[in-house]
PDB file of C-alpha atoms in Angstrom:
ATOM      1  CA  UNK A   1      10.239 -81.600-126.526  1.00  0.00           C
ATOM      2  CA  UNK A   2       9.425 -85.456-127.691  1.00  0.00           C
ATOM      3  CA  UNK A   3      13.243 -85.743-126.700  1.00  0.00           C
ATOM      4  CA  UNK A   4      12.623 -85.140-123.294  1.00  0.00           C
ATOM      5  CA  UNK A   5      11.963 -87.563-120.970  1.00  0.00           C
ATOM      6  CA  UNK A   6       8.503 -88.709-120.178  1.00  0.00           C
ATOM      7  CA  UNK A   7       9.079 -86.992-116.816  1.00  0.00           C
ATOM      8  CA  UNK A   8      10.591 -83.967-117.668  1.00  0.00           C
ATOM      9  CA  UNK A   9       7.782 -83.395-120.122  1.00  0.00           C
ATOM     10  CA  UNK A  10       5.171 -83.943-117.745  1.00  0.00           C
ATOM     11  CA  UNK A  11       6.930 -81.290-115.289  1.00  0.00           C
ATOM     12  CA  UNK A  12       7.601 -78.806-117.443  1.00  0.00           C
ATOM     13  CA  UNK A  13       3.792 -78.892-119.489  1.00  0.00           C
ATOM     14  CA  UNK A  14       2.243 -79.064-115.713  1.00  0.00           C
ATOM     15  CA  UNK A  15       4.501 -75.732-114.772  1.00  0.00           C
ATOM     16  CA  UNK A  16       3.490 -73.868-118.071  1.00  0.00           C
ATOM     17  CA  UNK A  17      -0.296 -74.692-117.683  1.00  0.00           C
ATOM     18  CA  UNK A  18      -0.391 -73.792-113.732  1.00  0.00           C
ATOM     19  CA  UNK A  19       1.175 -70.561-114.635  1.00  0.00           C
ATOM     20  CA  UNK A  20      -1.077 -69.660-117.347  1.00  0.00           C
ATOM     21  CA  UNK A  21      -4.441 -71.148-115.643  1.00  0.00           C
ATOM     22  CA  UNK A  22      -3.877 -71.870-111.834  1.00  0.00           C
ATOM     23  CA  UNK A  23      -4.047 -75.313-110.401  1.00  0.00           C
ATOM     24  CA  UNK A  24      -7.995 -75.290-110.927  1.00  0.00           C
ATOM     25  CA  UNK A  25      -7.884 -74.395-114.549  1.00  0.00           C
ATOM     26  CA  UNK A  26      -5.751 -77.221-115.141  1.00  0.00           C
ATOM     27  CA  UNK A  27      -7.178 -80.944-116.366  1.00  0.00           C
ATOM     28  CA  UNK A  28      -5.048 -83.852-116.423  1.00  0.00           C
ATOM     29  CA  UNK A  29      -6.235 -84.546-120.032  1.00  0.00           C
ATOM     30  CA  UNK A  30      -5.046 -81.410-120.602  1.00  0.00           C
ATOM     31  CA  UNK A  31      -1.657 -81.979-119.519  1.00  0.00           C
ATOM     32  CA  UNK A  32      -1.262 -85.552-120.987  1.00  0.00           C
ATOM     33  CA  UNK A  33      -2.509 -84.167-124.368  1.00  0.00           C
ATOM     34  CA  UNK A  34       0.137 -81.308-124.496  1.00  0.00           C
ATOM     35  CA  UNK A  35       3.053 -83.224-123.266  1.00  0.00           C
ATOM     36  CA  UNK A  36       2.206 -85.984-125.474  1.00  0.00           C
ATOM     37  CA  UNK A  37       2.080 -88.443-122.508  1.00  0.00           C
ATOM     38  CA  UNK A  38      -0.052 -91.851-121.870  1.00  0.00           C
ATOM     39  CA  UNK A  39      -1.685 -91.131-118.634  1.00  0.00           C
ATOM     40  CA  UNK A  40      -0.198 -94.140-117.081  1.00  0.00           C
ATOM     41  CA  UNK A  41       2.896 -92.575-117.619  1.00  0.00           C
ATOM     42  CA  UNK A  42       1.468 -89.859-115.624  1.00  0.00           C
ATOM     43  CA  UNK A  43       0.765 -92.331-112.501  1.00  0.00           C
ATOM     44  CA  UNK A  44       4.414 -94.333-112.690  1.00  0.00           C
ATOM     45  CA  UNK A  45       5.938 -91.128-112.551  1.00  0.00           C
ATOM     46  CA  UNK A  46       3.388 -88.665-110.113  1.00  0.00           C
ATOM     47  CA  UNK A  47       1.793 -91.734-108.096  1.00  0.00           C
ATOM     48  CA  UNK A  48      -1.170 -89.188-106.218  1.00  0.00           C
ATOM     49  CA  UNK A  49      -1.415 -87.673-109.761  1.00  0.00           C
ATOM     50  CA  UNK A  50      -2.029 -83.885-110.446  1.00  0.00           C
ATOM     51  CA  UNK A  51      -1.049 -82.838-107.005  1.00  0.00           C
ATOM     52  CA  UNK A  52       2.167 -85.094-106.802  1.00  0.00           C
ATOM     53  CA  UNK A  53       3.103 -83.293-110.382  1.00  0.00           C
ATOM     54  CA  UNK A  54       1.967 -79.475-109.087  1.00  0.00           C
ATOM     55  CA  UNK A  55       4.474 -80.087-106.565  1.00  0.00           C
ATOM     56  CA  UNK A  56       7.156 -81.359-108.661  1.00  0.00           C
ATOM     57  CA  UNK A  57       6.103 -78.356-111.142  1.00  0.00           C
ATOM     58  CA  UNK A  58       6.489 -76.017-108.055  1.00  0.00           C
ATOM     59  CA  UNK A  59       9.933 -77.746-107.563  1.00  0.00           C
ATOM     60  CA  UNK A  60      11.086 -77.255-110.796  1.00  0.00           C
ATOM     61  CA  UNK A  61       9.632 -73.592-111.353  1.00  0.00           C
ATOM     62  CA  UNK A  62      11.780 -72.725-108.068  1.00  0.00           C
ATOM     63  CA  UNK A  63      15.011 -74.351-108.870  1.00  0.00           C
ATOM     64  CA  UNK A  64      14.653 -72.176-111.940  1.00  0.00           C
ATOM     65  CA  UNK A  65      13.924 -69.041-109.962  1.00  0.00           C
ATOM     66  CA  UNK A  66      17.073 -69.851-107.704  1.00  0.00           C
ATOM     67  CA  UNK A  67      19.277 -69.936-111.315  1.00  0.00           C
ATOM     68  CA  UNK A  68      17.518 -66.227-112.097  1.00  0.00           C
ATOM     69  CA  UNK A  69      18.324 -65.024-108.992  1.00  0.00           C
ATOM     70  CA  UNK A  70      22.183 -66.278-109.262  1.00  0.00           C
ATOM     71  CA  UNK A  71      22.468 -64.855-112.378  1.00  0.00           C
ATOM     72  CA  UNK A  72      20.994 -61.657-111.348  1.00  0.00           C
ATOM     73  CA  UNK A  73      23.389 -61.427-107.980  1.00  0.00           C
ATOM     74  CA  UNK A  74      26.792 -62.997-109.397  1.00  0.00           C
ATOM     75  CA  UNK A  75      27.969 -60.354-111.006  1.00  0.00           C
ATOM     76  CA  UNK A  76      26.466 -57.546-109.093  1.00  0.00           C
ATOM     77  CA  UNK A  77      28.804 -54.839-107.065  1.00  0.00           C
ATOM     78  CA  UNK A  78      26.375 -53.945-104.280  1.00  0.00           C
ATOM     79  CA  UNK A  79      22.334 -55.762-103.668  1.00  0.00           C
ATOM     80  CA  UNK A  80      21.146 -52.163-105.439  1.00  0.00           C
ATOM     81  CA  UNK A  81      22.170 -53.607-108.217  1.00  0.00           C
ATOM     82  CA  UNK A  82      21.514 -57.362-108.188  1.00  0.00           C
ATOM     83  CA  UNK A  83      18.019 -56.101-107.073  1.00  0.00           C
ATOM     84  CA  UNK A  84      18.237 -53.801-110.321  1.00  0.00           C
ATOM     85  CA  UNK A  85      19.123 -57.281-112.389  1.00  0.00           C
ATOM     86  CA  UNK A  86      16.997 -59.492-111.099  1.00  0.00           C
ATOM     87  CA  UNK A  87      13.539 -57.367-111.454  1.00  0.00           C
ATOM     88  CA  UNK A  88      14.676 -56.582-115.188  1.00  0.00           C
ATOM     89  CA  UNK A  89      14.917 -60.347-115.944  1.00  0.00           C
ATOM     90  CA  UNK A  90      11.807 -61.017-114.315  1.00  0.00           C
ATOM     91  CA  UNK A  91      10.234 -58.243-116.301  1.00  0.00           C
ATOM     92  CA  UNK A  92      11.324 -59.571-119.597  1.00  0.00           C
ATOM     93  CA  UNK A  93       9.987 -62.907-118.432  1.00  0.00           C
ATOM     94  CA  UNK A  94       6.601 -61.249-117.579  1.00  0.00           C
ATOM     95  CA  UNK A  95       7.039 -60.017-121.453  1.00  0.00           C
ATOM     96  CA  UNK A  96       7.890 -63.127-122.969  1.00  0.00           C
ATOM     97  CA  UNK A  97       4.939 -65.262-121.465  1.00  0.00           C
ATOM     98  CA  UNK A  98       2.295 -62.657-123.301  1.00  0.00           C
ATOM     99  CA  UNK A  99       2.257 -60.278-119.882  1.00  0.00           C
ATOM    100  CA  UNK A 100      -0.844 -62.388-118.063  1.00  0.00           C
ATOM    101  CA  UNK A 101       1.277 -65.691-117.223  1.00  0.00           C
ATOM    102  CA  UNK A 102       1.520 -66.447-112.778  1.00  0.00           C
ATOM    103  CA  UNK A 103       3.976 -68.348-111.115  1.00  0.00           C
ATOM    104  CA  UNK A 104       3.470 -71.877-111.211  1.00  0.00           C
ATOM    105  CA  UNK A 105       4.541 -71.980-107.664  1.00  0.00           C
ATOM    106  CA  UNK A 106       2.330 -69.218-106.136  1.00  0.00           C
ATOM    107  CA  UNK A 107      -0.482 -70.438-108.719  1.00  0.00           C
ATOM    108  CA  UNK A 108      -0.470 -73.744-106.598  1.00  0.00           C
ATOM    109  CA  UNK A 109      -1.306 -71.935-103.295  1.00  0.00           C
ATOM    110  CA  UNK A 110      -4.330 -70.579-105.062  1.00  0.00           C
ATOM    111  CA  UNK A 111      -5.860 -74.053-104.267  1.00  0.00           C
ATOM    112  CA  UNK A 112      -6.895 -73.050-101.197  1.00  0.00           C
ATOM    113  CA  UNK A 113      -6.462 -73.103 -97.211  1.00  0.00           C
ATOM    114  CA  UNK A 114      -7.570 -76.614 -97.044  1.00  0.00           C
ATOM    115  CA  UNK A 115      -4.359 -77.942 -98.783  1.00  0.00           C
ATOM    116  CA  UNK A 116      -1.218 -77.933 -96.309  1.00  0.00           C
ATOM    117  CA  UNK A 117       1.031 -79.730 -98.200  1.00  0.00           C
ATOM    118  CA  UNK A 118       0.775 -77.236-101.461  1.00  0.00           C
ATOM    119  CA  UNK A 119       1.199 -74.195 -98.784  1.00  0.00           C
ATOM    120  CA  UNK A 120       4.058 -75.705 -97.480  1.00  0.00           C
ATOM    121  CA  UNK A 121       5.628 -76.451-100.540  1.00  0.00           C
ATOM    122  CA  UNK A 122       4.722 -72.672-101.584  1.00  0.00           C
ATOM    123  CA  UNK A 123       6.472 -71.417 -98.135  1.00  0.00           C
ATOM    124  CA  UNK A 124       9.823 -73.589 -98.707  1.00  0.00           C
ATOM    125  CA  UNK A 125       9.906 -72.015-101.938  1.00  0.00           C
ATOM    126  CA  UNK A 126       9.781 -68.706-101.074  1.00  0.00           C
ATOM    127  CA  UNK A 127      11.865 -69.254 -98.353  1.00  0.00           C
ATOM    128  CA  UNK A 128      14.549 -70.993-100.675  1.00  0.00           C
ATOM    129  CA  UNK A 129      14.354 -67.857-102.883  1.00  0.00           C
ATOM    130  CA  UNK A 130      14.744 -65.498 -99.973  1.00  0.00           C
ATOM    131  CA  UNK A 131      17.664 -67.413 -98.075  1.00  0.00           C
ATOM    132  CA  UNK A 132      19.531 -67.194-101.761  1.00  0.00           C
ATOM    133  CA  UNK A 133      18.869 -63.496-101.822  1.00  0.00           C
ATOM    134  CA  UNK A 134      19.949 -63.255 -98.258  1.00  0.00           C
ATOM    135  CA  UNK A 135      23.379 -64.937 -99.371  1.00  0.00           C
ATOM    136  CA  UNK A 136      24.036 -62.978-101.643  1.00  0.00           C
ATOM    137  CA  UNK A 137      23.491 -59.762-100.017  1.00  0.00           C
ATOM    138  CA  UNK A 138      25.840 -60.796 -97.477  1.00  0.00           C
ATOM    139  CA  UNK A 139      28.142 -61.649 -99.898  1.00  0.00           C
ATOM    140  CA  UNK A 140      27.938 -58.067-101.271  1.00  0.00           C
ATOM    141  CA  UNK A 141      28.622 -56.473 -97.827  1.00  0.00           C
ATOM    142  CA  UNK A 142      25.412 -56.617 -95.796  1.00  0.00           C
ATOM    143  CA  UNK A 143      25.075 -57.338 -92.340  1.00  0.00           C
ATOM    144  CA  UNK A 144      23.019 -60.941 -92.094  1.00  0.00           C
ATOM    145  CA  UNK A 145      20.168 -58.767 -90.607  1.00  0.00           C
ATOM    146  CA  UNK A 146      20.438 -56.509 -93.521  1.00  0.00           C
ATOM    147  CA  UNK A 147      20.432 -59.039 -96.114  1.00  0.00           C
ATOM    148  CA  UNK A 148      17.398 -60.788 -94.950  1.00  0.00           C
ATOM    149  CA  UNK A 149      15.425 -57.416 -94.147  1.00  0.00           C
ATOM    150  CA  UNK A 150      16.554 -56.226 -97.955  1.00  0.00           C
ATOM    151  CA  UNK A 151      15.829 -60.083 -99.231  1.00  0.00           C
ATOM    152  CA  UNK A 152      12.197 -60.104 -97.433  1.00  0.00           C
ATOM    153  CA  UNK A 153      11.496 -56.748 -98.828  1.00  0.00           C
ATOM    154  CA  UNK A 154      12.532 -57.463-102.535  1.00  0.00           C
ATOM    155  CA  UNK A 155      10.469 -60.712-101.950  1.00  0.00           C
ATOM    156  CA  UNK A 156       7.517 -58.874-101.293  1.00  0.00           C
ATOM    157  CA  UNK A 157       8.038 -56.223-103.818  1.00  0.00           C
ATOM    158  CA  UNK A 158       8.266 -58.780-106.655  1.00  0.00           C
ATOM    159  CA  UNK A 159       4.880 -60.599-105.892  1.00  0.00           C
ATOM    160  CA  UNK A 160       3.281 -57.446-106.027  1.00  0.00           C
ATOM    161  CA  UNK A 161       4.698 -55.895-108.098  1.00  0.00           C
ATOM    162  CA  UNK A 162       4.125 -59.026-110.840  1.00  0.00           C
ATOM    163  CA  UNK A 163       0.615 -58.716-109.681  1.00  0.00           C
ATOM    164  CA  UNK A 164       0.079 -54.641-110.362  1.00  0.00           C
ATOM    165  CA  UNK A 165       2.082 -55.651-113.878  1.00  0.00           C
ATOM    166  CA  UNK A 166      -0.672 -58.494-114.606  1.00  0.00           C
ATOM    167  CA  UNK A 167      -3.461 -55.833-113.852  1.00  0.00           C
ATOM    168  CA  UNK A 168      -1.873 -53.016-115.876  1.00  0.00           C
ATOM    169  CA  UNK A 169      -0.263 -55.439-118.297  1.00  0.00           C
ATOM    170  CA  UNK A 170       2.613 -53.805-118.070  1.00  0.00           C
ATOM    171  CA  UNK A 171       6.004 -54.913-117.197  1.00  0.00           C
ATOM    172  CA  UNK A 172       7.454 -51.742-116.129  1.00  0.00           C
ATOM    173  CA  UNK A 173       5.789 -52.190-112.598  1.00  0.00           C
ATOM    174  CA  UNK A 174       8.378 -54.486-112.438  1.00  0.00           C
ATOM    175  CA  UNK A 175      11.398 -52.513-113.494  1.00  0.00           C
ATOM    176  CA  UNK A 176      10.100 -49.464-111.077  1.00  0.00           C
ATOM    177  CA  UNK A 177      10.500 -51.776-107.789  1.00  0.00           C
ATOM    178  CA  UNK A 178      14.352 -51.544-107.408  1.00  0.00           C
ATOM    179  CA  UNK A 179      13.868 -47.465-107.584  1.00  0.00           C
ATOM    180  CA  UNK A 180      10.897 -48.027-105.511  1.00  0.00           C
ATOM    181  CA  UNK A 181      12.714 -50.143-102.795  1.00  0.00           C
ATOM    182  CA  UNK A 182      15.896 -48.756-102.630  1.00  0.00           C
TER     183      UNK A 182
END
């Protein structure tokens, strides 16, 4: 990782520590230390500091999301399936962070109600991930009503059904949604 930009680093060690710990967990010592970064670095690069780099986190977690979710959909035959795909990927994400791991973008709207611009940023997201969903499912042969009623659904399903996994630590709550759903 000491080949990655400065940047980068910062990004990526913010994403990983907001996911396992929430924004609040979080200390900018913390995040300097791990990504091997002087903290002015930190303040050329994320001017407002932490919350300039949770949202650049949250940008970065999505835009990875968005690559899941094209994976998952590209080579699917009907939104069953893509569905089917893109839980199973998630799940063996959920398994390869330990099983306790959040999303860094969701973790940021834990901050609370008096922070608009880390809600907002949480709602783009999800509506980014959701319009994807919606393309694709139209690509596969839904109606555009379809495809975003299917794509809010599966939306929903995934947050809670990463949340039930967390509490049962267990990433099969995960692989039941698509049978759950559809």
């Amino acid at each position: 990782m000491t080949d990655t930009p400065t940047k980068d680093r910062l990004i990526m060690t913010a994403a990983r520590l907001f996911r396992q710990k929430g924004y609040h967990g979080v200390g900018v010592a913390e995040i300097l230390a791990l990504s091997k970064t002087p903290k002015g670095s930190l303040y050329h690069h994320f001017p407002n500091g932490k919350p300039d780099l949770a949202v650049a986190a949250a940008d970065w977690a999505s835009a990875g999301l968005l690559r899941i979710i094209d994976d998952a959909f590209g080579p699917a035959t009907d939104f069953t399936d893509g569905a089917t795909t893109l839980c199973y990927k998630l799940a063996k994400f959920f398994d390869i962070s330990g099983g306790w791991d959040g999303c860094p973008v969701s973790s940021i709207l834990l901050d609370g109600p008096e922070n608009d611009l880390f809600r907002d940023k949480v709602a783009a997201c999800i509506e980014d991930w959701t319009a994807r969903v919606v393309q694709h499912g139209t690509r596969l042969g839904l109606t555009p009503g379809q495809a975003a009623a299917q794509a809010e659904l599966l939306m929903l399903g995934i947050q809670g059904a990463w949340v039930m996994a967390r509490a049962r630590r267990s990433s099969d709550e995960l692989r039941k949604l698509p049978a759950r759903l559809y």
